[in-house]
XYZ file of C-alpha atoms in Angstrom:
668
model
C -45.195 30.355 -249.694
C -45.290 31.669 -246.161
C -41.825 32.772 -245.073
C -40.726 32.819 -241.455
C -41.071 36.626 -241.066
C -44.728 36.425 -242.072
C -45.314 33.484 -239.722
C -43.692 35.551 -236.992
C -46.111 38.442 -237.619
C -49.029 36.010 -237.439
C -47.773 34.798 -234.060
C -47.514 38.391 -232.789
C -51.041 39.145 -233.966
C -52.252 35.948 -232.288
C -50.678 36.969 -228.956
C -52.127 40.476 -229.245
C -55.553 39.107 -230.187
C -55.633 36.705 -227.229
C -54.693 39.563 -224.916
C -57.435 41.837 -226.254
C -59.981 39.012 -226.071
C -59.177 38.268 -222.442
C -59.492 41.863 -221.307
C -62.438 42.810 -223.496
C -65.064 41.633 -221.027
C -67.862 42.980 -218.768
C -66.121 41.357 -215.790
C -63.747 44.324 -215.785
C -66.454 46.994 -215.580
C -65.695 47.630 -211.932
C -61.977 48.167 -212.523
C -60.694 51.683 -212.038
C -59.812 53.777 -215.069
C -56.167 53.156 -215.994
C -53.889 56.176 -215.877
C -51.198 54.607 -218.083
C -51.384 52.407 -221.191
C -51.210 48.633 -220.812
C -49.813 48.366 -224.330
C -47.909 50.659 -226.672
C -47.540 50.632 -230.431
C -44.708 52.860 -231.657
C -44.442 53.858 -235.313
C -41.317 55.654 -236.479
C -40.441 57.397 -239.735
C -43.826 57.006 -241.481
C -42.358 58.438 -244.709
C -39.802 55.632 -244.777
C -42.455 52.991 -244.116
C -44.692 54.376 -246.865
C -41.817 54.506 -249.366
C -40.785 50.898 -248.782
C -44.404 49.699 -248.828
C -44.906 51.359 -252.216
C -41.673 49.871 -253.565
C -42.720 46.426 -252.398
C -46.135 46.685 -254.034
C -44.735 47.987 -257.324
C -42.120 45.247 -257.215
C -44.850 42.642 -256.824
C -47.042 43.976 -259.577
C -45.979 46.546 -262.113
C -49.636 47.232 -262.935
C -50.417 48.464 -259.406
C -51.006 52.197 -259.465
C -49.192 54.125 -256.710
C -52.454 55.847 -255.754
C -54.012 52.501 -254.805
C -51.015 51.186 -252.881
C -51.246 50.689 -249.090
C -48.638 53.399 -248.574
C -50.650 55.947 -250.529
C -53.782 55.079 -248.556
C -51.949 55.655 -245.253
C -50.651 58.982 -246.532
C -54.194 60.088 -247.375
C -55.427 59.070 -243.909
C -52.679 61.169 -242.318
C -53.379 64.015 -244.762
C -49.745 64.080 -245.767
C -46.640 63.454 -243.684
C -44.604 66.640 -244.089
C -46.191 68.101 -240.931
C -45.325 65.063 -238.730
C -42.171 65.252 -236.579
C -39.796 62.513 -237.890
C -37.612 62.649 -234.754
C -40.408 61.311 -232.518
C -42.690 58.284 -232.657
C -46.362 58.040 -233.471
C -47.822 56.305 -230.402
C -50.893 54.125 -230.021
C -51.695 53.579 -226.351
C -54.162 50.876 -225.277
C -55.638 50.130 -221.872
C -58.019 47.268 -221.105
C -59.764 48.572 -217.971
C -63.251 48.901 -219.458
C -65.755 46.931 -221.519
C -64.212 48.420 -224.649
C -60.428 48.922 -224.808
C -59.343 52.532 -224.369
C -57.287 53.485 -227.441
C -55.351 56.716 -227.930
C -53.268 57.939 -230.875
C -50.515 60.535 -230.382
C -49.140 62.171 -233.526
C -46.197 64.548 -232.930
C -45.917 67.493 -235.304
C -43.387 70.112 -236.371
C -46.210 72.335 -237.603
C -49.956 72.170 -236.835
C -52.354 70.605 -239.359
C -55.789 72.052 -238.667
C -57.489 69.927 -241.311
C -56.194 66.768 -239.642
C -57.279 67.970 -236.180
C -60.774 68.815 -237.380
C -61.194 65.576 -239.351
C -60.468 63.360 -236.342
C -61.702 65.641 -233.530
C -58.149 65.537 -232.175
C -56.984 67.156 -228.957
C -54.112 69.577 -229.509
C -51.150 69.440 -227.128
C -48.082 71.603 -227.123
C -46.559 69.875 -230.166
C -48.770 66.857 -230.737
C -52.327 65.740 -231.490
C -54.166 63.061 -229.531
C -57.091 61.112 -230.922
C -59.238 59.172 -228.444
C -61.273 56.111 -229.399
C -62.560 55.681 -225.828
C -66.183 54.704 -225.166
C -66.204 57.458 -222.533
C -64.702 60.183 -224.657
C -65.269 63.035 -222.199
C -63.612 61.213 -219.284
C -60.737 59.882 -221.335
C -59.864 63.263 -222.842
C -59.389 64.647 -219.346
C -56.784 61.971 -218.525
C -53.682 64.167 -218.404
C -51.515 61.428 -216.917
C -52.311 59.210 -219.903
C -51.354 62.003 -222.298
C -48.083 62.582 -220.439
C -47.241 58.872 -220.690
C -47.927 58.925 -224.425
C -45.799 62.046 -224.931
C -42.944 60.483 -222.975
C -43.152 57.309 -225.058
C -43.017 59.378 -228.258
C -39.687 60.877 -227.193
C -38.075 57.629 -226.004
C -35.510 55.917 -228.202
C -37.057 53.806 -230.951
C -35.970 50.148 -231.307
C -37.549 49.614 -234.733
C -39.822 51.188 -237.313
C -42.831 49.475 -235.735
C -42.814 48.253 -232.148
C -45.524 46.720 -229.926
C -45.004 46.492 -226.174
C -47.496 44.772 -223.853
C -47.047 45.352 -220.120
C -47.968 41.855 -218.956
C -47.268 42.468 -215.264
C -49.393 45.638 -215.259
C -52.226 43.792 -216.969
C -52.251 40.907 -214.526
C -51.730 42.835 -211.289
C -55.150 43.111 -209.689
C -56.962 41.399 -212.588
C -55.632 37.842 -212.488
C -58.688 36.411 -210.683
C -61.110 38.085 -213.073
C -59.220 36.854 -216.130
C -59.117 33.340 -214.718
C -62.887 33.472 -214.162
C -63.367 34.654 -217.741
C -61.395 31.666 -219.070
C -63.358 29.249 -216.877
C -66.582 30.648 -218.331
C -65.697 29.635 -221.886
C -68.894 27.861 -223.032
C -68.890 24.148 -223.724
C -70.510 22.846 -226.878
C -72.604 19.628 -226.909
C -69.852 17.838 -228.800
C -67.094 19.077 -226.537
C -66.182 15.658 -225.212
C -66.007 14.098 -228.675
C -62.415 13.415 -229.661
C -61.101 15.862 -232.245
C -58.348 15.017 -234.693
C -56.643 18.387 -234.955
C -58.813 21.083 -233.354
C -58.777 21.759 -229.629
C -62.092 21.301 -227.844
C -63.371 24.145 -225.603
C -62.192 22.209 -222.561
C -58.711 21.858 -224.058
C -58.689 25.549 -225.001
C -59.683 26.450 -221.451
C -56.906 24.338 -219.902
C -54.319 25.688 -222.339
C -55.257 29.320 -221.619
C -55.142 28.713 -217.867
C -51.649 27.230 -218.147
C -50.500 30.142 -220.299
C -52.025 32.607 -217.830
C -50.145 30.995 -214.961
C -46.827 31.214 -216.807
C -47.550 34.786 -217.947
C -47.348 35.918 -214.317
C -43.577 35.438 -214.626
C -43.289 38.086 -217.372
C -42.747 41.823 -217.069
C -43.530 42.610 -220.690
C -43.536 41.341 -224.271
C -42.144 43.417 -227.139
C -42.599 42.705 -230.856
C -40.558 44.735 -233.350
C -40.679 45.007 -237.121
C -37.862 46.839 -238.876
C -36.980 47.178 -242.539
C -35.241 49.346 -245.065
C -34.664 48.919 -248.775
C -32.303 46.009 -248.028
C -33.428 43.892 -245.056
C -36.761 42.983 -243.425
C -36.326 42.080 -239.735
C -38.596 41.038 -236.885
C -37.908 40.495 -233.193
C -39.971 39.118 -230.313
C -38.692 39.821 -226.791
C -39.946 38.310 -223.536
C -38.705 39.977 -220.337
C -39.019 37.801 -217.221
C -39.577 39.020 -213.652
C -36.446 38.815 -211.546
C -36.327 35.641 -209.430
C -38.875 33.726 -211.526
C -38.311 30.354 -213.173
C -38.397 32.043 -216.587
C -35.667 34.438 -215.439
C -33.512 31.406 -214.617
C -34.182 29.884 -218.046
C -33.599 33.164 -219.891
C -29.899 33.234 -219.105
C -27.020 32.833 -221.493
C -26.058 29.311 -222.490
C -22.633 27.731 -222.191
C -19.661 29.844 -223.248
C -17.890 26.902 -224.915
C -18.940 25.054 -228.068
C -17.891 21.705 -229.554
C -19.705 22.094 -232.881
C -18.575 25.448 -234.291
C -16.548 23.567 -236.921
C -19.604 21.718 -238.275
C -21.437 23.519 -241.115
C -23.714 21.177 -243.128
C -24.615 22.092 -246.705
C -28.365 21.585 -246.291
C -31.388 23.581 -247.389
C -32.232 24.191 -243.735
C -29.355 24.432 -241.250
C -29.606 24.731 -237.474
C -27.214 25.082 -234.565
C -27.480 25.720 -230.825
C -25.115 26.048 -227.885
C -25.641 24.256 -224.584
C -28.614 25.383 -222.461
C -31.183 23.981 -220.035
C -33.015 21.935 -222.652
C -35.118 20.044 -220.101
C -36.329 23.223 -218.403
C -37.181 24.842 -221.744
C -39.192 21.835 -222.932
C -41.060 21.797 -219.612
C -41.971 25.452 -220.162
C -43.160 24.787 -223.720
C -45.151 21.774 -222.556
C -46.825 23.786 -219.804
C -47.902 26.495 -222.268
C -48.505 24.704 -225.564
C -48.382 20.964 -224.812
C -52.039 20.333 -225.699
C -51.747 22.203 -229.009
C -48.609 20.404 -230.177
C -49.842 17.016 -228.965
C -52.638 17.268 -231.547
C -50.037 17.383 -234.319
C -47.999 14.538 -232.826
C -45.242 16.613 -231.224
C -45.561 15.385 -227.661
C -43.298 17.417 -225.394
C -43.689 14.840 -222.626
C -42.084 12.223 -224.883
C -39.221 14.593 -225.689
C -38.762 15.268 -221.971
C -37.863 11.594 -221.477
C -34.769 11.886 -223.658
C -33.747 15.497 -222.900
C -31.690 14.799 -219.708
C -29.119 12.923 -221.807
C -28.241 16.027 -223.869
C -26.459 19.310 -223.158
C -28.660 21.211 -225.626
C -25.766 21.776 -228.039
C -26.630 20.441 -231.464
C -26.086 21.210 -235.137
C -27.396 19.719 -238.345
C -29.409 20.168 -241.489
C -32.523 19.108 -243.400
C -32.985 18.902 -247.164
C -35.860 17.688 -249.328
C -35.200 15.772 -252.518
C -37.138 13.239 -254.612
C -39.828 12.419 -252.075
C -37.173 12.065 -249.394
C -36.056 13.960 -246.315
C -32.271 14.051 -245.956
C -31.504 14.668 -242.294
C -28.175 14.879 -240.503
C -27.211 16.008 -237.016
C -24.525 15.930 -234.343
C -25.678 16.372 -230.736
C -23.515 16.588 -227.629
C -24.296 14.090 -224.859
C -24.026 14.865 -221.160
C -22.174 11.720 -220.110
C -19.414 10.389 -222.365
C -19.138 7.182 -220.316
C -22.683 6.201 -221.262
C -22.292 7.205 -224.908
C -20.957 3.861 -226.159
C -24.230 1.948 -225.692
C -26.496 4.990 -225.762
C -27.817 4.399 -229.285
C -29.156 0.880 -228.740
C -30.066 1.015 -225.047
C -31.594 4.495 -224.796
C -32.018 6.462 -228.022
C -33.362 3.793 -230.374
C -35.991 2.426 -227.909
C -37.117 6.002 -227.238
C -37.277 6.814 -230.959
C -39.356 3.733 -231.785
C -41.745 4.412 -228.891
C -42.100 8.037 -229.973
C -42.802 6.953 -233.551
C -45.550 4.588 -232.400
C -47.291 7.576 -230.824
C -46.921 9.444 -234.114
C -48.365 6.415 -235.938
C -51.518 6.679 -233.826
C -51.846 10.402 -234.596
C -51.301 9.768 -238.322
C -53.954 7.033 -238.328
C -56.550 9.373 -236.812
C -55.728 11.962 -239.491
C -56.152 9.422 -242.311
C -52.987 10.315 -244.206
C -53.003 7.134 -246.280
C -49.909 5.671 -244.666
C -49.040 2.083 -245.592
C -45.858 1.839 -243.506
C -44.907 2.879 -239.966
C -43.462 6.341 -239.481
C -40.310 4.702 -238.127
C -39.001 1.118 -238.268
C -35.686 -0.723 -237.947
C -33.575 -1.585 -240.960
C -30.258 -3.412 -241.275
C -27.386 -2.398 -239.012
C -23.838 -1.843 -240.252
C -20.363 -0.898 -239.077
C -18.763 2.371 -240.182
C -15.191 3.323 -239.271
C -15.276 0.743 -236.486
C -18.513 2.052 -234.944
C -21.734 0.043 -234.663
C -24.472 1.749 -236.686
C -28.208 1.212 -236.308
C -30.644 2.141 -239.031
C -34.248 3.297 -239.185
C -36.476 4.453 -241.991
C -40.059 5.476 -242.501
C -42.448 7.870 -244.187
C -43.496 11.323 -243.059
C -46.788 12.863 -244.279
C -46.845 16.405 -245.678
C -50.042 18.230 -246.589
C -50.318 19.699 -250.077
C -52.341 22.782 -250.939
C -55.014 20.687 -252.622
C -55.547 18.829 -249.288
C -53.893 15.678 -250.603
C -51.038 14.134 -248.653
C -47.525 13.522 -249.935
C -45.477 10.889 -248.117
C -41.797 11.705 -247.812
C -39.389 8.901 -247.050
C -36.503 9.346 -244.654
C -33.627 7.119 -243.560
C -31.373 7.603 -240.568
C -28.081 5.906 -239.771
C -27.266 6.456 -236.089
C -24.123 5.964 -234.008
C -22.136 7.546 -231.165
C -18.533 8.722 -231.152
C -17.124 9.856 -227.798
C -19.802 12.208 -226.414
C -21.486 12.814 -229.788
C -24.716 11.315 -231.112
C -24.370 11.319 -234.910
C -27.221 10.888 -237.403
C -26.896 10.814 -241.199
C -29.079 9.737 -244.154
C -26.612 7.055 -245.309
C -23.391 5.351 -244.277
C -21.226 7.386 -246.656
C -22.313 10.652 -245.057
C -22.087 9.059 -241.611
C -18.461 8.163 -242.307
C -17.720 11.787 -243.152
C -19.402 13.009 -239.962
C -17.468 10.488 -237.859
C -14.230 11.792 -239.366
C -15.362 15.345 -238.618
C -16.324 14.444 -235.021
C -12.787 13.188 -234.408
C -11.436 16.655 -235.258
C -13.926 18.789 -233.292
C -12.511 20.760 -230.387
C -14.043 22.946 -227.714
C -14.005 26.622 -228.735
C -15.315 29.884 -227.228
C -18.876 30.653 -228.309
C -18.083 34.309 -228.967
C -20.895 36.654 -229.980
C -23.015 34.080 -231.795
C -26.643 33.670 -230.657
C -27.756 30.704 -228.584
C -29.701 29.207 -231.496
C -29.555 29.874 -235.214
C -31.552 28.543 -238.173
C -30.727 29.342 -241.821
C -33.161 28.558 -244.646
C -31.656 28.648 -248.153
C -34.633 29.914 -250.157
C -33.655 28.552 -253.576
C -32.605 25.172 -252.225
C -35.667 24.847 -250.026
C -38.112 25.718 -252.825
C -36.399 23.369 -255.263
C -36.698 20.601 -252.681
C -40.366 21.399 -252.144
C -40.864 21.285 -255.901
C -39.875 17.584 -255.866
C -42.343 16.862 -253.093
C -45.321 19.027 -253.955
C -45.145 20.229 -257.568
C -48.793 21.277 -257.473
C -47.837 23.867 -254.852
C -44.405 25.034 -255.960
C -43.833 25.541 -259.651
C -40.187 26.422 -259.174
C -38.248 26.651 -262.387
C -34.782 27.868 -263.415
C -36.336 31.299 -264.040
C -36.503 31.951 -260.293
C -33.803 34.484 -259.435
C -30.971 33.639 -257.106
C -32.039 34.550 -253.580
C -30.457 34.649 -250.160
C -31.596 33.000 -246.948
C -34.001 33.502 -244.066
C -32.087 33.848 -240.807
C -33.835 32.928 -237.546
C -32.163 33.249 -234.152
C -32.970 32.812 -230.475
C -30.899 34.163 -227.621
C -31.242 34.263 -223.825
C -29.510 36.990 -221.861
C -30.149 38.737 -218.532
C -33.768 37.552 -217.998
C -34.722 38.223 -221.615
C -35.495 35.809 -224.454
C -35.088 37.335 -227.913
C -36.288 35.658 -231.126
C -35.396 37.286 -234.446
C -35.859 36.656 -238.149
C -34.534 38.469 -241.189
C -34.554 38.225 -244.962
C -33.736 40.492 -247.864
C -36.484 42.796 -249.097
C -35.672 41.985 -252.719
C -36.176 38.282 -251.919
C -39.666 39.074 -250.639
C -40.317 40.979 -253.866
C -38.890 38.128 -255.951
C -41.130 35.578 -254.248
C -44.207 37.795 -254.493
C -43.587 38.429 -258.203
C -42.831 34.803 -258.979
C -45.789 33.209 -257.236
C -48.212 35.878 -258.451
C -47.341 34.953 -262.053
C -47.046 31.172 -261.675
C -50.064 29.066 -262.683
C -50.967 26.466 -260.084
C -50.212 23.045 -261.511
C -52.769 20.287 -261.186
C -50.131 17.619 -261.184
C -49.949 15.240 -258.264
C -46.798 14.632 -256.282
C -44.330 12.526 -258.283
C -44.129 8.935 -257.192
C -40.800 7.349 -256.436
C -41.039 5.255 -259.622
C -41.207 8.527 -261.614
C -38.041 9.844 -260.038
C -35.878 6.711 -260.029
C -33.714 5.384 -262.840
C -35.756 2.834 -264.797
C -34.074 -0.495 -265.435
C -35.374 -3.689 -266.944
C -36.004 -6.378 -264.362
C -34.007 -8.987 -266.256
C -31.180 -6.720 -267.348
C -28.076 -5.482 -265.589
C -27.548 -2.561 -267.918
C -26.724 0.600 -265.991
C -27.052 4.055 -267.528
C -23.687 5.152 -268.914
C -22.448 8.193 -270.772
C -19.666 6.837 -272.959
C -17.046 9.256 -274.167
C -16.302 8.918 -277.829
C -12.961 7.184 -278.269
C -10.366 8.889 -280.477
C -9.952 7.462 -283.933
C -6.820 5.352 -283.867
C -5.806 2.350 -285.906
C -3.164 1.263 -283.344
C -4.602 -1.482 -281.136
C -1.811 -0.995 -278.591
C -2.771 2.474 -277.321
C -1.307 2.947 -273.818
C -4.273 4.843 -272.390
C -6.690 3.264 -269.888
C -9.468 5.790 -270.597
C -9.268 4.955 -274.293
C -9.996 1.258 -273.637
C -12.564 2.017 -270.932
C -14.525 4.237 -273.331
C -14.366 1.637 -276.092
C -15.657 -0.951 -273.613
C -18.517 1.315 -272.518
C -19.549 1.863 -276.127
C -19.599 -1.871 -276.776
C -21.509 -2.552 -273.545
C -24.077 0.125 -274.417
C -24.903 -1.694 -277.646
C -24.983 -5.158 -276.015
C -21.587 -6.440 -277.203
C -20.400 -7.479 -273.727
C -17.752 -10.048 -274.792
C -15.896 -7.346 -276.731
C -16.488 -4.903 -273.873
C -14.790 -7.317 -271.441
C -11.741 -7.548 -273.724
C -11.467 -3.737 -273.775
C -11.912 -3.520 -269.976
C -9.094 -6.072 -269.527
C -6.765 -3.893 -271.612
C -7.759 -0.867 -269.484
C -7.051 -2.806 -266.274
C -3.684 -3.903 -267.550
C -2.776 -0.215 -267.756
C -4.576 0.943 -264.554
C -5.245 -2.026 -262.266
C -6.326 0.206 -259.349
C -9.185 1.872 -261.249
C -12.366 0.833 -259.392
C -14.662 2.126 -262.147
C -13.078 -0.226 -264.698
C -13.493 -3.231 -262.376
C -17.138 -2.256 -261.832
C -17.971 -2.059 -265.528
C -16.157 -5.321 -266.188
C -18.273 -6.980 -263.471
C -21.488 -5.668 -265.020
C -20.550 -7.003 -268.455
C -19.592 -10.407 -267.003
C -23.027 -10.491 -265.366
C -24.720 -9.775 -268.696
C -22.789 -12.681 -270.209
C -23.924 -15.042 -267.418
C -20.423 -15.465 -265.977
C -21.594 -14.766 -262.440
C -18.459 -15.913 -260.592
C -16.230 -13.558 -262.575
C -18.863 -10.814 -262.220
C -18.955 -11.027 -258.426
C -15.157 -11.159 -258.211
C -14.841 -8.015 -260.346
C -17.511 -6.155 -258.388
C -15.907 -7.146 -255.080
C -12.604 -5.773 -256.364
C -14.307 -2.508 -257.345
C -15.755 -2.131 -253.842
C -12.401 -3.016 -252.284
C -10.762 -0.212 -254.292
C -13.316 2.350 -253.068
C -15.991 2.367 -255.772
C -19.299 4.042 -254.800
C -20.657 1.565 -252.262
C -24.340 2.111 -252.982
C -23.995 1.632 -256.742
C -21.492 -1.231 -256.336
C -23.797 -3.159 -254.003
C -26.741 -2.530 -256.298
C -24.811 -3.931 -259.269
C -23.760 -6.992 -257.269
C -27.355 -7.507 -256.104
C -28.498 -7.652 -259.735
C -25.829 -10.245 -260.466
C -26.933 -12.361 -257.501
C -30.560 -12.002 -258.637
C -29.773 -13.321 -262.129
C -27.686 -16.100 -260.596
C -30.682 -17.223 -258.549
C -29.140 -16.305 -255.170
C -32.129 -14.303 -253.948
C -31.145 -14.010 -250.271
C -27.736 -12.536 -251.150
C -29.396 -10.232 -253.677
C -31.891 -8.912 -251.110
C -29.123 -8.337 -248.579
C -27.199 -6.213 -251.095
C -30.367 -4.396 -252.201
C -31.103 -3.481 -248.573
C -27.560 -2.275 -247.930
C -27.554 -0.241 -251.145
C -30.925 1.301 -250.252
C -29.675 2.221 -246.781
C -26.759 3.986 -248.458
C -29.215 6.068 -250.499
C -29.044 4.263 -253.866
C -32.310 5.205 -255.579
C -32.375 2.197 -257.902
C -32.186 -0.172 -254.914
C -34.888 1.790 -253.106
C -37.125 1.617 -256.166
C -36.547 -2.112 -256.590
C -37.532 -2.890 -252.982
C -40.523 -0.550 -252.868
C -41.876 -1.709 -256.212
C -41.985 -5.249 -254.869
C -43.257 -4.281 -251.434
C -40.147 -5.615 -249.710
C -39.379 -4.196 -246.267
């Protein structure tokens, strides 16, 4: 399992690697020797870092000897840490002016360490050592201005335990043309023009790098921080824009009022954002990474078509369960006057067009899809609002390179200036009720965007979808969440992530001891309730009735339980008599009407069955299960069209038995 902090570190390393690649070139031979670093790496409190690294390794594997841990290896390289000044930073300075990068290490000390100096041929300053990895060692060691810059950086306030700062503006000033020429000289392979399914061709790489280079001219610097203690592991990526640039305009705070602060979904993954320039941000992402994301089906140009209708404020959640994605969301629309017909005239046509593009991508990747990624299903009306429905299948790669297809369903409507999406009509009804209570509130100190990933819930959901990858069991300890935020303020974009250190240790320990299962992903028929095609029997858990000889007990539950016991063993006529006695005592009990309808259906009395089931639904019985039961009655009565209509409605409401029935028979 790759958590978000680790993905963040990979992104930072990717950015750093691209930067080093671009400037590590003979084209820069004629550049003058840089007097100041183009990039800094600051390392603070090495003892603290070593301690936590050792704790993490021991936590992951009790058999790991401390002497072989990464922390112990670092301590040996430094020849101890008691001589290093903890109040200042260890600095790595990098400049890209030559064929080989110029790299300098500054280690501040409270007392000299002659063995360290001799081992690394270090230069001794007043209270620091400098190690040069320059190709021109003699010239670089005479660079006093470089040493002064490193010493100043060591004394500056530390933002985190480990910090990387790349001076983008310094790098590009005077070298932009050379870097552009380097990118244009990327060699083309003979098969460059052959269409690739997922991998960028050299031409596409070249165009992407040129676009990124153009946008990079708007940045002053990029900073990547990693901070942790024995409680929390945190990362931060900061992009500082040049004053007056388009990025500086985008990197401003969002709206100071929020409509959706009162909406907190209980999903495995939850997200929320305030209003911001969503169109401008998507244009920026498209300019930098459009070609990369287009390969995976995320076409920013398609998203740009719909973005002007939204303020950027949105909230919602995603969960994974039984081969299904459960998705819900409320988004704020720009124009309330256009909201009434927005779903059918704008959003749905856009969604279907976007899905057709995804279908083409999926076909080229051979994911074994038998159905479109998105297609229309039956509409409905919820709380007086017209609801449109779509469903489809979304492919997810497993670790054994097989593909699991996750089904999703979306019920979509608008209320005032809100676009509301839910997985079924019951949840949609709840969100509509919530939308009617939402009021504009001050944003406060919350970040512009926030994502929360519930680790236990997410892994349990993944276990349903890809059991060969995630062997999650009840033995997995209770964990917290990964928090991911994004915020724009005063020309700076800041992206952060955090999670508990003990959760990292728990995950490392768990997955290091879990055997990888060879099972395939469970099919829907393995996860649905199995019912005989010709039977109406629904699974029940009858409660044992108290032993009484009096046939006139005035307790509805008593007669309901007796009826359930009789129905379980196939004695439906007696069950109906017991249900009638229960209804005489509690005529508003929808569950009693439902069970009476099922037993009438088993007896072949279809008119009475439908009447009882209709009464159950009228009194508020679970709509999905009620419609499914009525569909089975219609099916046995030979009214196939009515049965299919109820099966479809029940499936749209999330009833798994109805879904299984339709999919088993290949019915759309």
